[in-house]
């Protein structure tokens, strides 16, 4: 690190658990963020501010006026711009040293496999079960940790699915991919703006811990937030021995 980086990341370096070694791990890290909306916005900004060296952001949507209530990476001036490019611009303003690959696409199975295999950790910031399961399958196959978050109305949840040991549950163990789930959209149900910031920031925190190898992650636990009561609930998640995604 040069003098400018030592100064920029000094508050991390002061932490015994991180130090220069941990910060250098962040600078060398490659993180994939799928979705640049309510969750992806704060997650990507905190990852960039923290010094993650390379961010790949995947989103095929464009910034809409209705997004601005909660998607803090975007601005009124960038309405109509692809979200991936808008997020890239926001990240450059926060930390121009971060390399950003902005992909304006809806990644399918083969593409996700390619992108996940090149990442150290993946953040699922999407809003539909089909994509979440596709990301999970790619992470299981490539043995890459997955940080998953979701928010609707006043409820949020976050967890980590880490396939590296072969003993921890995957996303499909918690939400079976052959089970029917109804996707609930913010456009019809609404969402309390600050909650996506809370959950997105927690996704970034879990990803940073994974990259640096510090602390204890949410692997094997699902953390749920009731935003109206501001109460957290933590439940254990067991690995499903018959899970079609990770049991092989």
Short mmCIF file of C-alpha atoms in Angstrom, two decimals:
data_model
loop_
_atom_site.label_atom_id
_atom_site.label_comp_id
_atom_site.label_asym_id
_atom_site.label_seq_id
_atom_site.Cartn_x
_atom_site.Cartn_y
_atom_site.Cartn_z
CA UNK A 1 0.00 0.00 0.00
CA UNK A 2 1.12 3.54 -0.73
CA UNK A 3 0.81 6.46 1.71
CA UNK A 4 -2.59 7.45 0.37
CA UNK A 5 -3.96 3.95 0.91
CA UNK A 6 -2.46 3.72 4.38
CA UNK A 7 -4.29 6.92 5.25
CA UNK A 8 -7.57 5.95 3.55
CA UNK A 9 -7.76 2.59 5.30
CA UNK A 10 -6.14 3.66 8.58
CA UNK A 11 -9.26 2.98 10.66
CA UNK A 12 -9.28 -0.61 9.44
CA UNK A 13 -5.55 -1.00 9.97
CA UNK A 14 -5.94 0.14 13.57
CA UNK A 15 -8.14 -2.89 14.27
CA UNK A 16 -6.05 -5.78 15.57
CA UNK A 17 -8.29 -8.27 13.73
CA UNK A 18 -7.60 -6.57 10.39
CA UNK A 19 -4.30 -4.69 10.37
CA UNK A 20 -2.23 -4.27 7.22
CA UNK A 21 -2.46 -7.97 6.36
CA UNK A 22 -6.25 -7.97 6.40
CA UNK A 23 -6.46 -4.78 4.38
CA UNK A 24 -4.12 -6.21 1.78
CA UNK A 25 -6.44 -9.21 1.46
CA UNK A 26 -9.29 -6.81 0.72
CA UNK A 27 -7.23 -4.98 -1.89
CA UNK A 28 -6.52 -8.29 -3.63
CA UNK A 29 -10.11 -9.55 -3.41
CA UNK A 30 -12.60 -10.07 -6.22
CA UNK A 31 -16.25 -9.78 -5.17
CA UNK A 32 -19.30 -10.46 -7.32
CA UNK A 33 -22.48 -8.49 -6.54
CA UNK A 34 -25.57 -9.72 -8.36
CA UNK A 35 -28.17 -6.96 -8.29
CA UNK A 36 -27.54 -3.20 -7.98
CA UNK A 37 -30.83 -2.24 -6.36
CA UNK A 38 -31.86 -1.74 -2.75
CA UNK A 39 -29.45 -4.31 -1.29
CA UNK A 40 -26.72 -4.08 -3.90
CA UNK A 41 -26.41 -0.32 -3.57
CA UNK A 42 -25.28 -0.13 0.08
CA UNK A 43 -23.41 -3.42 -0.17
CA UNK A 44 -21.35 -2.29 -3.16
CA UNK A 45 -20.64 1.14 -1.68
CA UNK A 46 -19.40 -0.31 1.61
CA UNK A 47 -17.31 -2.94 -0.17
CA UNK A 48 -15.73 -0.19 -2.27
CA UNK A 49 -15.19 2.14 0.65
CA UNK A 50 -13.55 -0.72 2.57
CA UNK A 51 -11.04 -1.27 -0.20
CA UNK A 52 -12.15 -4.39 -2.06
CA UNK A 53 -9.87 -4.39 -5.08
CA UNK A 54 -12.27 -5.57 -7.78
CA UNK A 55 -16.06 -5.49 -7.85
CA UNK A 56 -18.16 -7.09 -10.56
CA UNK A 57 -21.72 -5.75 -10.58
CA UNK A 58 -24.40 -7.52 -12.59
CA UNK A 59 -27.80 -5.96 -13.27
CA UNK A 60 -29.89 -5.69 -16.43
CA UNK A 61 -32.29 -3.03 -15.11
CA UNK A 62 -32.28 0.76 -15.48
CA UNK A 63 -32.65 3.39 -12.75
CA UNK A 64 -36.27 4.41 -12.22
CA UNK A 65 -37.64 7.28 -10.17
CA UNK A 66 -39.35 4.79 -7.83
CA UNK A 67 -35.95 3.27 -7.01
CA UNK A 68 -34.53 6.42 -5.46
CA UNK A 69 -36.47 6.04 -2.20
CA UNK A 70 -34.05 3.27 -1.16
CA UNK A 71 -31.41 2.51 -3.84
CA UNK A 72 -28.74 4.89 -2.58
CA UNK A 73 -26.15 4.23 -5.30
CA UNK A 74 -28.37 6.00 -7.83
CA UNK A 75 -29.36 9.64 -8.28
CA UNK A 76 -32.12 11.65 -9.91
CA UNK A 77 -29.70 12.70 -12.65
CA UNK A 78 -29.08 9.04 -13.54
CA UNK A 79 -32.72 8.00 -13.98
CA UNK A 80 -32.88 5.91 -17.15
CA UNK A 81 -29.22 4.89 -16.91
CA UNK A 82 -28.37 1.18 -16.46
CA UNK A 83 -28.08 0.42 -12.76
CA UNK A 84 -24.73 -1.34 -13.19
CA UNK A 85 -23.23 1.77 -14.78
CA UNK A 86 -24.86 4.08 -12.24
CA UNK A 87 -23.40 2.00 -9.41
CA UNK A 88 -20.00 2.07 -11.12
CA UNK A 89 -20.18 5.88 -11.20
CA UNK A 90 -21.17 6.04 -7.52
CA UNK A 91 -18.31 3.73 -6.54
CA UNK A 92 -15.79 5.82 -8.48
CA UNK A 93 -16.88 8.85 -6.46
CA UNK A 94 -16.35 6.97 -3.19
CA UNK A 95 -13.11 5.17 -4.04
CA UNK A 96 -11.59 5.63 -7.52
CA UNK A 97 -8.97 2.96 -6.82
CA UNK A 98 -11.54 0.16 -6.95
CA UNK A 99 -11.75 -1.65 -10.27
CA UNK A 100 -15.38 -2.12 -11.28
CA UNK A 101 -16.70 -4.40 -14.00
CA UNK A 102 -20.27 -3.32 -14.74
CA UNK A 103 -22.29 -5.95 -16.59
CA UNK A 104 -25.66 -4.92 -18.01
CA UNK A 105 -27.14 -8.38 -18.34
CA UNK A 106 -29.36 -10.96 -16.72
CA UNK A 107 -26.87 -13.75 -16.15
CA UNK A 108 -28.05 -17.26 -16.90
CA UNK A 109 -26.71 -20.53 -15.50
CA UNK A 110 -23.62 -20.74 -17.72
CA UNK A 111 -22.75 -17.08 -17.27
CA UNK A 112 -23.20 -17.27 -13.50
CA UNK A 113 -20.91 -20.29 -13.38
CA UNK A 114 -18.24 -18.27 -15.17
CA UNK A 115 -18.64 -15.17 -12.99
CA UNK A 116 -18.82 -17.05 -9.69
CA UNK A 117 -15.73 -19.12 -10.45
CA UNK A 118 -13.72 -15.90 -10.78
CA UNK A 119 -14.89 -14.47 -7.43
CA UNK A 120 -13.71 -14.89 -3.85
CA UNK A 121 -17.20 -14.27 -2.49
CA UNK A 122 -20.64 -13.62 -4.01
CA UNK A 123 -23.40 -11.33 -2.76
CA UNK A 124 -26.94 -12.23 -3.82
CA UNK A 125 -28.80 -8.92 -3.88
CA UNK A 126 -31.56 -10.09 -6.20
CA UNK A 127 -35.30 -10.27 -5.63
CA UNK A 128 -36.52 -13.55 -7.10
CA UNK A 129 -36.14 -17.19 -6.11
CA UNK A 130 -35.21 -18.47 -9.58
CA UNK A 131 -32.12 -16.27 -9.73
CA UNK A 132 -31.24 -16.94 -6.10
CA UNK A 133 -31.25 -20.69 -6.72
CA UNK A 134 -29.18 -20.29 -9.87
CA UNK A 135 -26.59 -18.25 -7.94
CA UNK A 136 -26.60 -20.84 -5.16
CA UNK A 137 -26.00 -23.71 -7.57
CA UNK A 138 -23.08 -21.83 -9.14
CA UNK A 139 -21.57 -21.12 -5.71
CA UNK A 140 -21.92 -24.75 -4.62
CA UNK A 141 -20.30 -25.98 -7.83
CA UNK A 142 -17.38 -23.52 -7.55
CA UNK A 143 -17.14 -23.80 -3.74
CA UNK A 144 -17.42 -20.02 -3.38
CA UNK A 145 -19.09 -18.48 -0.28
CA UNK A 146 -22.47 -16.83 -0.86
CA UNK A 147 -23.91 -13.95 1.21
CA UNK A 148 -27.66 -13.76 0.74
CA UNK A 149 -30.02 -10.96 1.78
CA UNK A 150 -33.70 -10.16 1.31
CA UNK A 151 -36.08 -7.39 2.39
CA UNK A 152 -39.80 -6.85 1.85
CA UNK A 153 -42.17 -4.49 3.66
CA UNK A 154 -40.71 -4.20 7.20
CA UNK A 155 -38.96 -7.59 7.25
CA UNK A 156 -35.37 -8.44 6.41
CA UNK A 157 -33.14 -11.49 6.50
CA UNK A 158 -29.49 -12.27 5.87
CA UNK A 159 -27.34 -15.41 5.93
CA UNK A 160 -24.12 -16.91 4.61
CA UNK A 161 -23.91 -20.17 2.69
CA UNK A 162 -20.35 -21.45 2.63
CA UNK A 163 -19.75 -24.62 0.57
CA UNK A 164 -16.01 -24.78 1.19
CA UNK A 165 -16.20 -27.30 4.07
CA UNK A 166 -18.89 -29.52 2.58
CA UNK A 167 -20.68 -29.68 5.95
CA UNK A 168 -22.69 -26.43 6.01
CA UNK A 169 -26.11 -25.82 4.46
CA UNK A 170 -26.64 -24.09 1.14
CA UNK A 171 -29.47 -21.74 0.17
CA UNK A 172 -31.48 -24.66 -1.20
CA UNK A 173 -31.29 -26.46 2.15
CA UNK A 174 -33.20 -23.54 3.66
CA UNK A 175 -35.48 -22.79 0.70
CA UNK A 176 -35.77 -26.01 -1.36
CA UNK A 177 -35.49 -25.30 -5.06
CA UNK A 178 -38.28 -27.78 -5.90
CA UNK A 179 -40.71 -26.08 -3.51
CA UNK A 180 -43.11 -23.44 -4.79
CA UNK A 181 -42.39 -19.96 -3.41
CA UNK A 182 -44.23 -16.84 -4.44
CA UNK A 183 -41.96 -13.98 -5.43
CA UNK A 184 -43.12 -10.81 -3.70
CA UNK A 185 -42.20 -7.57 -5.45
CA UNK A 186 -41.47 -4.22 -3.82
CA UNK A 187 -43.62 -2.64 -6.52
CA UNK A 188 -46.73 -4.33 -5.15
CA UNK A 189 -45.93 -4.86 -1.47
CA UNK A 190 -43.70 -1.89 -0.69
CA UNK A 191 -40.47 -1.77 1.32
CA UNK A 192 -39.29 0.36 4.25
CA UNK A 193 -36.29 2.21 2.81
CA UNK A 194 -33.74 1.99 5.67
CA UNK A 195 -34.09 -1.79 5.98
CA UNK A 196 -32.38 -2.45 2.65
CA UNK A 197 -29.52 -0.31 3.94
CA UNK A 198 -29.29 -2.36 7.14
CA UNK A 199 -29.34 -5.72 5.38
CA UNK A 200 -27.13 -4.60 2.48
CA UNK A 201 -24.52 -3.26 4.91
CA UNK A 202 -24.62 -6.56 6.81
CA UNK A 203 -24.05 -8.44 3.56
CA UNK A 204 -20.98 -6.30 2.94
CA UNK A 205 -19.75 -6.93 6.49
CA UNK A 206 -20.10 -10.70 6.11
CA UNK A 207 -18.30 -10.62 2.76
CA UNK A 208 -15.41 -8.60 4.21
CA UNK A 209 -15.08 -11.03 7.13
CA UNK A 210 -15.00 -13.97 4.71
CA UNK A 211 -12.29 -12.35 2.57
CA UNK A 212 -10.13 -11.52 5.57
CA UNK A 213 -10.87 -14.74 7.45
CA UNK A 214 -11.86 -12.98 10.65
CA UNK A 215 -14.64 -13.43 13.17
CA UNK A 216 -17.58 -15.80 12.84
CA UNK A 217 -19.88 -15.55 9.85
CA UNK A 218 -23.60 -16.27 9.60
CA UNK A 219 -22.94 -19.63 7.96
CA UNK A 220 -25.44 -22.08 9.42
CA UNK A 221 -27.62 -19.28 10.79
CA UNK A 222 -30.44 -17.17 9.39
CA UNK A 223 -30.73 -13.71 10.91
CA UNK A 224 -34.18 -12.15 10.59
CA UNK A 225 -35.14 -8.54 11.34
CA UNK A 226 -38.59 -7.27 12.29
CA UNK A 227 -38.21 -3.62 11.35
CA UNK A 228 -41.40 -2.47 13.04
CA UNK A 229 -40.27 -3.77 16.43
CA UNK A 230 -36.55 -3.55 15.58
CA UNK A 231 -36.01 -7.07 16.86
CA UNK A 232 -33.52 -9.60 15.54
CA UNK A 233 -34.15 -13.34 15.56
CA UNK A 234 -31.42 -15.88 14.85
CA UNK A 235 -32.28 -19.46 13.89
CA UNK A 236 -30.00 -22.36 13.11
CA UNK A 237 -30.06 -23.84 9.61
CA UNK A 238 -29.12 -27.50 9.17
CA UNK A 239 -27.69 -29.08 6.04
CA UNK A 240 -30.19 -31.20 4.15
CA UNK A 241 -28.57 -34.54 3.35
CA UNK A 242 -30.91 -34.97 0.38
CA UNK A 243 -30.56 -31.43 -0.98
CA UNK A 244 -30.33 -31.63 -4.79
CA UNK A 245 -28.03 -28.62 -4.89
CA UNK A 246 -25.30 -29.56 -2.41
CA UNK A 247 -25.72 -33.20 -1.38
CA UNK A 248 -23.74 -34.64 -4.29
#
